[in-house]
mmCIF file of C-alpha atoms and ligand atoms in Angstrom:
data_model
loop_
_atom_site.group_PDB
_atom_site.id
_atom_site.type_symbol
_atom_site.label_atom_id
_atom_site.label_comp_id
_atom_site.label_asym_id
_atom_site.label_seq_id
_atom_site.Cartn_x
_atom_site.Cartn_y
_atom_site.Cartn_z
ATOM 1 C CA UNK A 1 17.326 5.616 20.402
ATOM 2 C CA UNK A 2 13.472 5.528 22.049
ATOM 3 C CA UNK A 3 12.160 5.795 18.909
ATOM 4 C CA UNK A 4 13.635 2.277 17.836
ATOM 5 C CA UNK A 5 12.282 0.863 21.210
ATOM 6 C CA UNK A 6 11.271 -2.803 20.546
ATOM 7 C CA UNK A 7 10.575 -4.092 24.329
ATOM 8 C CA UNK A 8 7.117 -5.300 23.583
ATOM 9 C CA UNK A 9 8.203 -8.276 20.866
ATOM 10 C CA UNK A 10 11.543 -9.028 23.649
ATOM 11 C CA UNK A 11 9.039 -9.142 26.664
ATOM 12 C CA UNK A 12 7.051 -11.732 25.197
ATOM 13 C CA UNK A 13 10.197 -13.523 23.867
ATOM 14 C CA UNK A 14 11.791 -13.469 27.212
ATOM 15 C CA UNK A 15 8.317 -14.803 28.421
ATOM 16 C CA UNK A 16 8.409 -17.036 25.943
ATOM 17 C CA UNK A 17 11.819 -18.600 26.210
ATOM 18 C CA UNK A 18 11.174 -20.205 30.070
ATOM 19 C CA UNK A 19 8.208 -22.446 28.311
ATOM 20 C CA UNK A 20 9.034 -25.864 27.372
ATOM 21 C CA UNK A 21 6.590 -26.872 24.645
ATOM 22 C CA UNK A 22 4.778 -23.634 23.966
ATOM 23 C CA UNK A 23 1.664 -23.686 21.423
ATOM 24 C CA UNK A 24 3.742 -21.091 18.928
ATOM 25 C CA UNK A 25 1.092 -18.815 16.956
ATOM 26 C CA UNK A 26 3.248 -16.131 17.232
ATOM 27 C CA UNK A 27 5.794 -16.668 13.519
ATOM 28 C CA UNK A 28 5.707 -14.535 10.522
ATOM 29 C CA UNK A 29 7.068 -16.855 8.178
ATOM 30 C CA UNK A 30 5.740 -19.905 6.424
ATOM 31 C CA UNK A 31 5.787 -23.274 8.281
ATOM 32 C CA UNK A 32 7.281 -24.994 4.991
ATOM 33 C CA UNK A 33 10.917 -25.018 3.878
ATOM 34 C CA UNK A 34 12.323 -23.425 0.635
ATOM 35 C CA UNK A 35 11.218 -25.844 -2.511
ATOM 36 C CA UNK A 36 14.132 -28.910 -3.304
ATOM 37 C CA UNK A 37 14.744 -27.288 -7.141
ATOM 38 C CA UNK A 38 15.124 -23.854 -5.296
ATOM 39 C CA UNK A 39 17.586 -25.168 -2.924
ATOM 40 C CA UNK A 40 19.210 -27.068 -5.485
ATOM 41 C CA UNK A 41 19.904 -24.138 -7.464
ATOM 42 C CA UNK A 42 21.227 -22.449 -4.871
ATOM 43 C CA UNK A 43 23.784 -25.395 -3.712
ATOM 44 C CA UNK A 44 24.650 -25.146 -7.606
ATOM 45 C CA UNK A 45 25.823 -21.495 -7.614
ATOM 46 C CA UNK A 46 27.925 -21.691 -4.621
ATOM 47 C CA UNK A 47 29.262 -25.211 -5.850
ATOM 48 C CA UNK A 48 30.234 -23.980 -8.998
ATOM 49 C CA UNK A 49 31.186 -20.404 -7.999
ATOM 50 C CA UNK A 50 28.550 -17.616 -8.715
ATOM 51 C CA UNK A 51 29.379 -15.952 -5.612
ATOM 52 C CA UNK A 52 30.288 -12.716 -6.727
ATOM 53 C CA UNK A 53 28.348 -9.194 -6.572
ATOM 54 C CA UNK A 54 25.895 -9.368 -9.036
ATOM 55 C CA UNK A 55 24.730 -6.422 -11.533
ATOM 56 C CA UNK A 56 23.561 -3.742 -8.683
ATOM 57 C CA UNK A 57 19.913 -3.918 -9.978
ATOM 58 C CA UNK A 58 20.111 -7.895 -10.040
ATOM 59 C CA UNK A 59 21.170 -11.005 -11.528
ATOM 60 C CA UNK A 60 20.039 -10.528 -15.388
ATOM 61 C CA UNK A 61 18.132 -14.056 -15.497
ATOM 62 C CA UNK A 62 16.106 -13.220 -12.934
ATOM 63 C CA UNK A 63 15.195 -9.810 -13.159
ATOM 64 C CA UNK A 64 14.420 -10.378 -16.835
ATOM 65 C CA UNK A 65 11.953 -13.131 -15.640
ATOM 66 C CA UNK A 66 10.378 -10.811 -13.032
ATOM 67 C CA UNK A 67 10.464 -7.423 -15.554
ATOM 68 C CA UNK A 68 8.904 -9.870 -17.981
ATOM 69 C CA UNK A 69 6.016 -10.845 -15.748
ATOM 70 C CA UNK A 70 5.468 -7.644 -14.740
ATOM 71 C CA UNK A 71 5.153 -6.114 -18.214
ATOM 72 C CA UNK A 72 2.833 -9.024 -18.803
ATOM 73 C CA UNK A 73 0.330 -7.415 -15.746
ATOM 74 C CA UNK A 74 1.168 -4.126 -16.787
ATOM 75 C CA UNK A 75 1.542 -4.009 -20.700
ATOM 76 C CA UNK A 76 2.863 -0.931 -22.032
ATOM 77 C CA UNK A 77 3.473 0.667 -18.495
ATOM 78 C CA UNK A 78 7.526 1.112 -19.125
ATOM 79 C CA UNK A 79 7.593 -0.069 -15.745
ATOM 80 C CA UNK A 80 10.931 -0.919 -14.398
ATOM 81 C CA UNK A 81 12.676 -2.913 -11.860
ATOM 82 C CA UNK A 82 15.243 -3.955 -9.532
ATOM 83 C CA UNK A 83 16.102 -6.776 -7.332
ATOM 84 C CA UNK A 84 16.839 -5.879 -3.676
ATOM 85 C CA UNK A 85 18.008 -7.294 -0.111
ATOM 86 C CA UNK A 86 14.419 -8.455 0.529
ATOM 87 C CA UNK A 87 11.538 -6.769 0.648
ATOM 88 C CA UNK A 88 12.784 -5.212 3.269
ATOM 89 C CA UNK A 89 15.760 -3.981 1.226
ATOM 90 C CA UNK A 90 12.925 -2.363 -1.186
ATOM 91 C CA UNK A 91 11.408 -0.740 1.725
ATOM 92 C CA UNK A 92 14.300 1.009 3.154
ATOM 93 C CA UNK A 93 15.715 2.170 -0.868
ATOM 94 C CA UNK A 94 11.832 3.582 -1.623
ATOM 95 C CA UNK A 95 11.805 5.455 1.756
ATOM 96 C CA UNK A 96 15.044 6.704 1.651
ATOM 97 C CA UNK A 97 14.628 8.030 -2.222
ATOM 98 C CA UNK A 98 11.300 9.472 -1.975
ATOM 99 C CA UNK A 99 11.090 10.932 1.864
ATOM 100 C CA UNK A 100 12.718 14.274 2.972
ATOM 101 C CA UNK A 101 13.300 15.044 6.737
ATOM 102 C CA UNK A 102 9.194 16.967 8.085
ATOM 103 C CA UNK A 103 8.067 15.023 5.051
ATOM 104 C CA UNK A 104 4.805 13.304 5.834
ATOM 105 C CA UNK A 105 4.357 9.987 5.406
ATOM 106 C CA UNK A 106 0.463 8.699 5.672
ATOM 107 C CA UNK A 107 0.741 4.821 7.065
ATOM 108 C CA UNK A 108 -2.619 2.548 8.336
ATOM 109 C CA UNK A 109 -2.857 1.623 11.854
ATOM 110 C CA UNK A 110 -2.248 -1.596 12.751
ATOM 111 C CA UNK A 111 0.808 -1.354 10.657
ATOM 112 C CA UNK A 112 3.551 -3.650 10.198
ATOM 113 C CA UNK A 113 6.096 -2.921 12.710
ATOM 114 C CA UNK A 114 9.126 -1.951 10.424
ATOM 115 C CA UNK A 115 7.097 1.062 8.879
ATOM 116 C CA UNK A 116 7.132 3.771 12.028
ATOM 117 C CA UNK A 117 10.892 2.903 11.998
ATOM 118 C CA UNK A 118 11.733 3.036 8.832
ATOM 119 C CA UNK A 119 9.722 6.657 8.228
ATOM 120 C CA UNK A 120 11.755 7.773 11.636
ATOM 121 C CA UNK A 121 15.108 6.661 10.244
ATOM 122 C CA UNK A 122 14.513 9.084 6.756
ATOM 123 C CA UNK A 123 13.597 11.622 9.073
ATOM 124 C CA UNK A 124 9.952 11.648 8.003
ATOM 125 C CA UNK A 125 6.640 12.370 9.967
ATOM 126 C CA UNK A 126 4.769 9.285 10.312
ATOM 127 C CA UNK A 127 0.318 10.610 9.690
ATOM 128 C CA UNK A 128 -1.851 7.418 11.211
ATOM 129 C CA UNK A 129 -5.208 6.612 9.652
ATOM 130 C CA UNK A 130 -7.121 4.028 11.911
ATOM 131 C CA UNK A 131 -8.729 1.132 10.426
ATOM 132 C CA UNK A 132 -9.954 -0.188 13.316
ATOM 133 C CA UNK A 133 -12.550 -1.962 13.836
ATOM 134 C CA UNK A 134 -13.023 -3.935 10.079
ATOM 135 C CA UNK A 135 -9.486 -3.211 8.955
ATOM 136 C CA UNK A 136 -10.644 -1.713 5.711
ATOM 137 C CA UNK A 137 -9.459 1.723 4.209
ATOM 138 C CA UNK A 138 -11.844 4.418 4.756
ATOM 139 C CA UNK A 139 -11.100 6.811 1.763
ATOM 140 C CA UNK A 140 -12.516 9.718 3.789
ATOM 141 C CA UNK A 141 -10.158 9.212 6.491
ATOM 142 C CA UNK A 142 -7.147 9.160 4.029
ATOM 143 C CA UNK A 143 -7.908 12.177 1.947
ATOM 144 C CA UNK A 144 -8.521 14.270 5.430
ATOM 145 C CA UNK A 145 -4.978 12.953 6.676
ATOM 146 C CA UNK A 146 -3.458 14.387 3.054
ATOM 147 C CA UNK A 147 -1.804 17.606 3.466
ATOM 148 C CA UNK A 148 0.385 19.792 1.535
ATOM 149 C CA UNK A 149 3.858 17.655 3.114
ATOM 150 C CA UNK A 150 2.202 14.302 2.039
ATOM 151 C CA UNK A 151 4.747 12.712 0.252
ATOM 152 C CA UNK A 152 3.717 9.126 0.502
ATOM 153 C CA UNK A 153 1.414 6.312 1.350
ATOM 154 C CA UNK A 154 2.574 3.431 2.996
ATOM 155 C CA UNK A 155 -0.231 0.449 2.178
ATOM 156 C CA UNK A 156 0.104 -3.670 2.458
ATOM 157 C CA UNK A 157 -2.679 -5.899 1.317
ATOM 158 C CA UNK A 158 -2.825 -8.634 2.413
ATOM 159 C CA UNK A 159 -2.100 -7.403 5.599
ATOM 160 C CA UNK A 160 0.441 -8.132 8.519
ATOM 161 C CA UNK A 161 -0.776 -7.955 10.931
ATOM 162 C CA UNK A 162 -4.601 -8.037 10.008
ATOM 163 C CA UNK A 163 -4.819 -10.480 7.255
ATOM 164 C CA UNK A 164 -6.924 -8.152 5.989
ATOM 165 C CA UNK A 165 -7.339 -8.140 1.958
ATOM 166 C CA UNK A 166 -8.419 -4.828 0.487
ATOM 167 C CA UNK A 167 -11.095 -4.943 -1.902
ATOM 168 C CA UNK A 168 -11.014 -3.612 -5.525
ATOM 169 C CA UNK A 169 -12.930 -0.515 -4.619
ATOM 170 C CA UNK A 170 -10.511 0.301 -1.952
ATOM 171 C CA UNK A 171 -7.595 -0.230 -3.599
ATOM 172 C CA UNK A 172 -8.885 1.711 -6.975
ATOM 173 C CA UNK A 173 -10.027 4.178 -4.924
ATOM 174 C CA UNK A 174 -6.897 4.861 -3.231
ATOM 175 C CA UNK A 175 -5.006 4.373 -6.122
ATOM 176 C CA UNK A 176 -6.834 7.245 -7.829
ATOM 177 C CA UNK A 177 -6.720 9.358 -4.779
ATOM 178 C CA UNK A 178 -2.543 9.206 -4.769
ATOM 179 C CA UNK A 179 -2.748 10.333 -8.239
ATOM 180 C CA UNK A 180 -5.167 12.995 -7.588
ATOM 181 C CA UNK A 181 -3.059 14.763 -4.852
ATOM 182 C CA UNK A 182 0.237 13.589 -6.524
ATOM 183 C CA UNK A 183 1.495 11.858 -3.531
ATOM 184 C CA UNK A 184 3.502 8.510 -3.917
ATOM 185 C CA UNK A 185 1.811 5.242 -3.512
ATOM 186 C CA UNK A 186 3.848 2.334 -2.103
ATOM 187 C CA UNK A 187 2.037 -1.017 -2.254
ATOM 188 C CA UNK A 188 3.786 -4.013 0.048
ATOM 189 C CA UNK A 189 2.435 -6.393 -1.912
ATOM 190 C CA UNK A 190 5.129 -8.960 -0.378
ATOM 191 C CA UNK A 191 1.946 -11.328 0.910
ATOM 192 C CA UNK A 192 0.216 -11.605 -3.033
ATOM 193 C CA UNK A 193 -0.024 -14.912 -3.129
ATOM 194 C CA UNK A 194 -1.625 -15.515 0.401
ATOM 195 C CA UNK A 195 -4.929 -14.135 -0.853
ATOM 196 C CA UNK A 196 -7.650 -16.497 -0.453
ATOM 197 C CA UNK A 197 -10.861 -15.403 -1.291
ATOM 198 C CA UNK A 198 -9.702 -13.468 -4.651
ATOM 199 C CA UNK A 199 -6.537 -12.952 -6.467
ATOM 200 C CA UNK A 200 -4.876 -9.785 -5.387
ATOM 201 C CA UNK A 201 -5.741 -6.535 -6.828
ATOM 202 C CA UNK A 202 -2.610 -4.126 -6.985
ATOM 203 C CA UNK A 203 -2.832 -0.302 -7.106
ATOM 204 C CA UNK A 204 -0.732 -0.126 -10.110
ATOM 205 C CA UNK A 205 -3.732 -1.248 -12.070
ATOM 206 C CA UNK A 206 -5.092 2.151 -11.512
ATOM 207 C CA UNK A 207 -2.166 4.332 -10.526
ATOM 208 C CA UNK A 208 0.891 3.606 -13.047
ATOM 209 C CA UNK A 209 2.889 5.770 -10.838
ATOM 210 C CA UNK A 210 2.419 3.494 -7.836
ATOM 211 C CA UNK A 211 5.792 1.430 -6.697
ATOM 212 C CA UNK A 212 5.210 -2.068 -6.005
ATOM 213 C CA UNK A 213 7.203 -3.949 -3.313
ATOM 214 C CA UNK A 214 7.282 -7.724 -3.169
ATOM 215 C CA UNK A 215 9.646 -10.201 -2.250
ATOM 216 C CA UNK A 216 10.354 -13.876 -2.128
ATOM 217 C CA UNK A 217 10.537 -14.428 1.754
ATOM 218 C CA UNK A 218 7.123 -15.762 2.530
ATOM 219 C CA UNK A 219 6.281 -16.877 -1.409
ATOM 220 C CA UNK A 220 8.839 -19.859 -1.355
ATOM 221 C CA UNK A 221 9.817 -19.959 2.423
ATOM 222 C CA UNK A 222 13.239 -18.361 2.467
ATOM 223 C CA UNK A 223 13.094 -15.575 4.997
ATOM 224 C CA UNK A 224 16.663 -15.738 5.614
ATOM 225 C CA UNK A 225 17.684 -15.617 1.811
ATOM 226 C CA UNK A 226 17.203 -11.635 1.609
ATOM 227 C CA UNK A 227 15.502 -11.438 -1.870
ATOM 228 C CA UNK A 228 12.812 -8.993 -3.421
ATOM 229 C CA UNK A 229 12.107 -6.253 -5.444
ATOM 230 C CA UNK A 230 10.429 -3.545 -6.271
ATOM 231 C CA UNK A 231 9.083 -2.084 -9.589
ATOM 232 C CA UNK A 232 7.705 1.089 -10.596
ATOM 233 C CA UNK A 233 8.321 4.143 -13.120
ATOM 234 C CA UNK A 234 11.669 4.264 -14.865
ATOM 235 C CA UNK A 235 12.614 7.216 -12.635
ATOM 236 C CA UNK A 236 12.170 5.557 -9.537
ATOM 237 C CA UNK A 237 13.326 2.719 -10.235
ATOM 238 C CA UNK A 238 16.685 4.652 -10.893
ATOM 239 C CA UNK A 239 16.672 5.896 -7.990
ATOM 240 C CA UNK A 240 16.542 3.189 -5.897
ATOM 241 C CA UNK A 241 19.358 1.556 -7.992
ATOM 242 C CA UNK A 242 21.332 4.170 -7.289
ATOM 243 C CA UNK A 243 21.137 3.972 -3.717
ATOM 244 C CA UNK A 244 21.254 0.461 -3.953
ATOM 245 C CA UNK A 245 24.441 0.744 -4.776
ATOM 246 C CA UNK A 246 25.706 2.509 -2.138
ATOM 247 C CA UNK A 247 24.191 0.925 0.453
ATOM 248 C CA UNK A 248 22.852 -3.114 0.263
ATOM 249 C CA UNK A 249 25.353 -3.494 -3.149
ATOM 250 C CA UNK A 250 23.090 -6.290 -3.940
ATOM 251 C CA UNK A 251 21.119 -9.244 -3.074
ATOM 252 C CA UNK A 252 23.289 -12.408 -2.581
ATOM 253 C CA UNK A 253 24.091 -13.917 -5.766
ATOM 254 C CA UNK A 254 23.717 -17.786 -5.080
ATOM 255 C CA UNK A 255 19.837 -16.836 -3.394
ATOM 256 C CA UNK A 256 18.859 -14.971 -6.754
ATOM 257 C CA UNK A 257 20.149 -18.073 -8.531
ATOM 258 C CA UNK A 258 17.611 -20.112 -6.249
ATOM 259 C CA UNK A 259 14.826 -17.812 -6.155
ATOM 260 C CA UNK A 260 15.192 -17.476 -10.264
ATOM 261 C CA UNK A 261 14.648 -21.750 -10.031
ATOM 262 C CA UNK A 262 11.387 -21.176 -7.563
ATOM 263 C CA UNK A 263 9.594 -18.924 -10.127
ATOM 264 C CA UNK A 264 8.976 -22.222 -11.904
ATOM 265 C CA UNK A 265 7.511 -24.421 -8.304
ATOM 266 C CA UNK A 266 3.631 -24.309 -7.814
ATOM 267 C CA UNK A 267 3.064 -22.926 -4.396
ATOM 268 C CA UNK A 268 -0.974 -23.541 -4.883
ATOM 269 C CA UNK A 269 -0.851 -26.199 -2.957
ATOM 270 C CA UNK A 270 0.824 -24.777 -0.068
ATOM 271 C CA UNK A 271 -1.950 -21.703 -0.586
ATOM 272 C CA UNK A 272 -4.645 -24.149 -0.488
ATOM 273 C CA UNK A 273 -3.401 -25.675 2.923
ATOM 274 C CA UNK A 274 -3.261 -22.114 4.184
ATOM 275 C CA UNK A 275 -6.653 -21.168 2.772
ATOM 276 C CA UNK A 276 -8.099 -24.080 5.306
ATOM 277 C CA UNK A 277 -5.969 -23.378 7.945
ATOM 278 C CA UNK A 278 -7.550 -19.792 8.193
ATOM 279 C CA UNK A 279 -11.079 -21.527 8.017
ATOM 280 C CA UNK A 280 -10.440 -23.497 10.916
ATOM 281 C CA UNK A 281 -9.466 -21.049 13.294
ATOM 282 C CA UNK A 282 -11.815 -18.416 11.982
ATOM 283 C CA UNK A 283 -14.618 -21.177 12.782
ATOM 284 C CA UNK A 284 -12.933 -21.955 16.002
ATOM 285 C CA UNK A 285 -12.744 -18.586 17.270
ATOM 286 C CA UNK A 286 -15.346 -16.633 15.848
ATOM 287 C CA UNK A 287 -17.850 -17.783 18.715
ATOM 288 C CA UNK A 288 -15.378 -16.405 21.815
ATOM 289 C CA UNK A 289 -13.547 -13.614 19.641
ATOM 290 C CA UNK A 290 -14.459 -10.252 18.301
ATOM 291 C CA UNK A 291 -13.061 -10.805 15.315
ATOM 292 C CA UNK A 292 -12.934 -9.561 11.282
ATOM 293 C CA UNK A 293 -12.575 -11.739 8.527
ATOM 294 C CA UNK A 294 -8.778 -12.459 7.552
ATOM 295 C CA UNK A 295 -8.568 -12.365 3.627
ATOM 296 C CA UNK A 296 -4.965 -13.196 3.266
ATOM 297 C CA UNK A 297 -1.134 -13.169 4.394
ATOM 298 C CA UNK A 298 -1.479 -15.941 7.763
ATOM 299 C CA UNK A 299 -2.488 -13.700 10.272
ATOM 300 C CA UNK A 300 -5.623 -12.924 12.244
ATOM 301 C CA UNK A 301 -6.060 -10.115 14.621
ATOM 302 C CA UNK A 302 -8.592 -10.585 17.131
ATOM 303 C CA UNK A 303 -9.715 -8.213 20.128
ATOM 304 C CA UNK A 304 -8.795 -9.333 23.140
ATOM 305 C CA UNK A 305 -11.458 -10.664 25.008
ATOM 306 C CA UNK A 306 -10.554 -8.683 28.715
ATOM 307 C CA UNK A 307 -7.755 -6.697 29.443
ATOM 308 C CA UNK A 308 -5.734 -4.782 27.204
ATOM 309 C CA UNK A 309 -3.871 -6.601 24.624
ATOM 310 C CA UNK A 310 -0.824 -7.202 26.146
ATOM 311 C CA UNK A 311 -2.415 -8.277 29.677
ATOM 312 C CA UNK A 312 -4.374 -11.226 27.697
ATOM 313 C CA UNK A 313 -0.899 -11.982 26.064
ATOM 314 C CA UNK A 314 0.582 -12.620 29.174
ATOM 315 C CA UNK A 315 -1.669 -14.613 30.472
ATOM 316 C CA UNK A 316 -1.773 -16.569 27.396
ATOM 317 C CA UNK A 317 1.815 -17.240 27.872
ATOM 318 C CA UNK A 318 1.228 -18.180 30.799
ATOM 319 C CA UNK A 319 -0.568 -20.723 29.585
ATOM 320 C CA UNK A 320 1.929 -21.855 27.292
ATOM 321 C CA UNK A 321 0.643 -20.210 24.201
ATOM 322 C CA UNK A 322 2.573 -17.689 22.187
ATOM 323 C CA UNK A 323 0.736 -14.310 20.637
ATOM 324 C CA UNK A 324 1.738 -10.791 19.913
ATOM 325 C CA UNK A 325 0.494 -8.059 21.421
ATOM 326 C CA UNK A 326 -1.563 -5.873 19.013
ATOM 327 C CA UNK A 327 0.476 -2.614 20.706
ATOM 328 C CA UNK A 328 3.334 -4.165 18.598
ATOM 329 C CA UNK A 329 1.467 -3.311 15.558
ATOM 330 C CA UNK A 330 -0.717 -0.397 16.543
ATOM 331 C CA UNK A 331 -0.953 2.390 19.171
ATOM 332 C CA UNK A 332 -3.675 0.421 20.534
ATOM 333 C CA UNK A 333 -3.356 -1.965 22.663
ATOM 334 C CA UNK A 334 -6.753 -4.104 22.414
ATOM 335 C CA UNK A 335 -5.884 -6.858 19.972
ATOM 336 C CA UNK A 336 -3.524 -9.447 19.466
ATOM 337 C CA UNK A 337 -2.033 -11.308 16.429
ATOM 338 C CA UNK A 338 -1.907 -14.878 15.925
ATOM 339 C CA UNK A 339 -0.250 -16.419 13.105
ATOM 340 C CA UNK A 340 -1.871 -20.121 11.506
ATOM 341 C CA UNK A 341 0.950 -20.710 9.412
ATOM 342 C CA UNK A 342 1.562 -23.470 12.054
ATOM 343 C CA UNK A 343 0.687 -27.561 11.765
ATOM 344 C CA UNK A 344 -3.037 -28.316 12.221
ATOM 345 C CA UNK A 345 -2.276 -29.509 15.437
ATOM 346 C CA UNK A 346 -1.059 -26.393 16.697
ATOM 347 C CA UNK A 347 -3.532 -24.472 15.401
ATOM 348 C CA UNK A 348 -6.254 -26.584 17.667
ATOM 349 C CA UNK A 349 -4.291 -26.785 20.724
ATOM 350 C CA UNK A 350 -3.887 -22.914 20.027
ATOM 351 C CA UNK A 351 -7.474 -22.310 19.552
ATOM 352 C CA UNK A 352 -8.586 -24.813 22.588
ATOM 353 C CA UNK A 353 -6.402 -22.300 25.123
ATOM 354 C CA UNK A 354 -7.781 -19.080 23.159
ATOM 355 C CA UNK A 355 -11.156 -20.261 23.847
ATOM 356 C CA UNK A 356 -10.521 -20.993 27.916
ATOM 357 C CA UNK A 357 -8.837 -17.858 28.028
ATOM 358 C CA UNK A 358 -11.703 -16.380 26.758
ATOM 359 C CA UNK A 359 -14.331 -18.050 28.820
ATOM 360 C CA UNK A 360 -12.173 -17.478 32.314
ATOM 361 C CA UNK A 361 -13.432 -14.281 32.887
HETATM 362 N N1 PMP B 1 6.459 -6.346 4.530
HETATM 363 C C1 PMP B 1 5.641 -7.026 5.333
HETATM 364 C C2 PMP B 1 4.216 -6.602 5.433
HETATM 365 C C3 PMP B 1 6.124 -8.122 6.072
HETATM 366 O O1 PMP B 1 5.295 -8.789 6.886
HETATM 367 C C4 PMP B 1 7.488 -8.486 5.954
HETATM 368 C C5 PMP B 1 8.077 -9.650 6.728
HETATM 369 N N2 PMP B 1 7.560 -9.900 7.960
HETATM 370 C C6 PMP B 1 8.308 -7.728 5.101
HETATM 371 C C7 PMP B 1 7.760 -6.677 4.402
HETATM 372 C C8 PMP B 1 9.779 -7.984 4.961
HETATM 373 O O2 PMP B 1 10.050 -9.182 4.320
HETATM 374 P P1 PMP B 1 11.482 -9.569 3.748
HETATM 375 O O3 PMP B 1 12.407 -8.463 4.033
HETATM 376 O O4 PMP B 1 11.858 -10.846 4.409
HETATM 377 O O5 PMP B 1 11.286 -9.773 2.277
#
């Protein structure tokens, strides 16, 4: 299976695992653990036996609690939802329900990695539009990539692995250029509440056909709980129940219990840590770096100062510090991502090798 070929994240893990105290800017998950009440909750419903399936389209409490917010942002839409195996989970349903095999599916480069693989796996044609060098969407570029087999458009703001936050214009204007060519507008929105600058801006303020994806992974730390969702139009939402049901069944019953408890925890604080985090190592890196503004999610993605990406990665695991190699992300291979969801102390023993590394040459 070449086309699920994944040796560039395994070379720098093998790499990675000789090194006995490595500087680790490489994780795509929060540095804090999954809130007390959360976990609580979660110890409650095994304890006391809520470990059955649950409703295929989720636990009732908690997708109530989610429809309810999002008819709150969206009043009158008639949107729909459904609780899934992550965001992930959503990903795979919405691909599988809207994508024929020669279908084409239009998806920005960097990207985040599952994407190509998950348009492969429905048999779909994956159409790149570069973003390079600022990371913003160029509306020309996407309506030139549309074609008559455009079935969908694959966005995610804030961005893995850019951290890039699309502005309002963009994300109107690409919400009203979906609608314009009928083509289906998927918005990963699964890094909302990692936008620093603004609060996020979704597409389905403008598009009321768009399907949002979102999840509870990064939100409340609990990557390994499987939780998300996805909401949308009635008829989509159907859809993906309905394959939902014949493929993830549901997402684990005592983790909705727990992620229905951290809808009520106030994450600003862990946002605001973040938010300062990114300041530091902009401010620390700018100087040596070609880099563009991170917005949101924890990720930066700067050029690499020589060599291609993944020669400056090795070297910089050489020297004990752990980055991906933009190639992971892109078909490029000039940048690299670093993650700052990492202690402050990290984060400036990172940025002290990034800036030798840059100087040595
Ligand atoms: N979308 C993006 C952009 C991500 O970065 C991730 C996690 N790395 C996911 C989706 C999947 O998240 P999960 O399945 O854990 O909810």
């Amino acid at each position: 299976m070449g086309t699920f070929d994944s040796s560039g994240i395994r070379k720098v893990f093998d790499l990675a695992a000789k090194l006995q105290n490595p500087v680790n800017l490489s994780i795509g998950q929060p540095d804090f653990d999954v809130p007390d009440k959360a976990r609580q909750a979660a110890i409650r419903a095994i304890e006391s036996s809520k470990n059955a399936y649950t409703p295929t389209q989720g636990l009732g409490t908690l997708r109530e609690r989610l429809l309810a917010q999002v008819q709150a942002e969206y009043p009158d839409s008639g949107r729909q939802l459904v609780v899934t195996s992550g965001t992930s989970g959503a990903l795979v349903l919405v691909l599988m329900s809207l994508v024929n095999p020669g279908d084409e599916v239009i998806v920005f480069d960097p990207y985040f990695v599952m994407y190509p693989a998950l348009v492969s796996l429905v048999g779909g044609k994956m159409v790149l539009v570069d973003t390079y060098p600022n990371f913003r969407i160029d509306l020309d570029r996407v309506r030139q990539a549309i074609t008559p087999r455009t079935k969908a458009i694959l966005f995610n703001s804030p961005a893995n692995p850019t951290g890039a936050v699309a502005s309002e214009a963009e994300v109107r204007g690409l919400a009203e250029l979906a609608k314009e060519h009928d083509v289906a507008l998927v918005s990963d929105e699964i890094y909302r509440l990692f936008s620093y600058d603004a609060p996020l801006v979704s597409p389905a303020r403008y598009n009321p056909d768009a399907i949002v994806i979102d999840g509870f992974s990064k939100t409340y730390g609990m990557t390994g709980w499987r939780v998300g969702f996805a909401h949308g139009p009635a008829a989509v939402i159907q859809e993906l129940i309905k394959l939902q049901q014949y493929t993830f069944v549901c997402a684990p019953q005592p983790m909705q219990w727990g992620a229905f408890e951290a809808l009520d925890v106030d994450m600003s604080g862990y946002v605001a840590a973040y938010a300062k985090k990114r300041d530091f190592l902009y401010q620390a890196l700018r100087d040596d770096f070609d880099l563009a503004p991170s917005g949101g999610a924890f990720y930066m993605f700067p050029r690499a100062p020589w060599g291609t990406g993944t020669e400056f990665v090795h070297e910089a695991i050489e020297n004990e510090l752990l980055i991906i190699p933009g190639n992971v992300f892109s078909r490029a291979d000039t940048h690299f991502r670093l993650s700052y969801a990492a202690s402050d102390e990290t984060l400036e023993r990172g940025a002290e090798i990034l800036r030798r590394l840059a100087r040595a040459r």
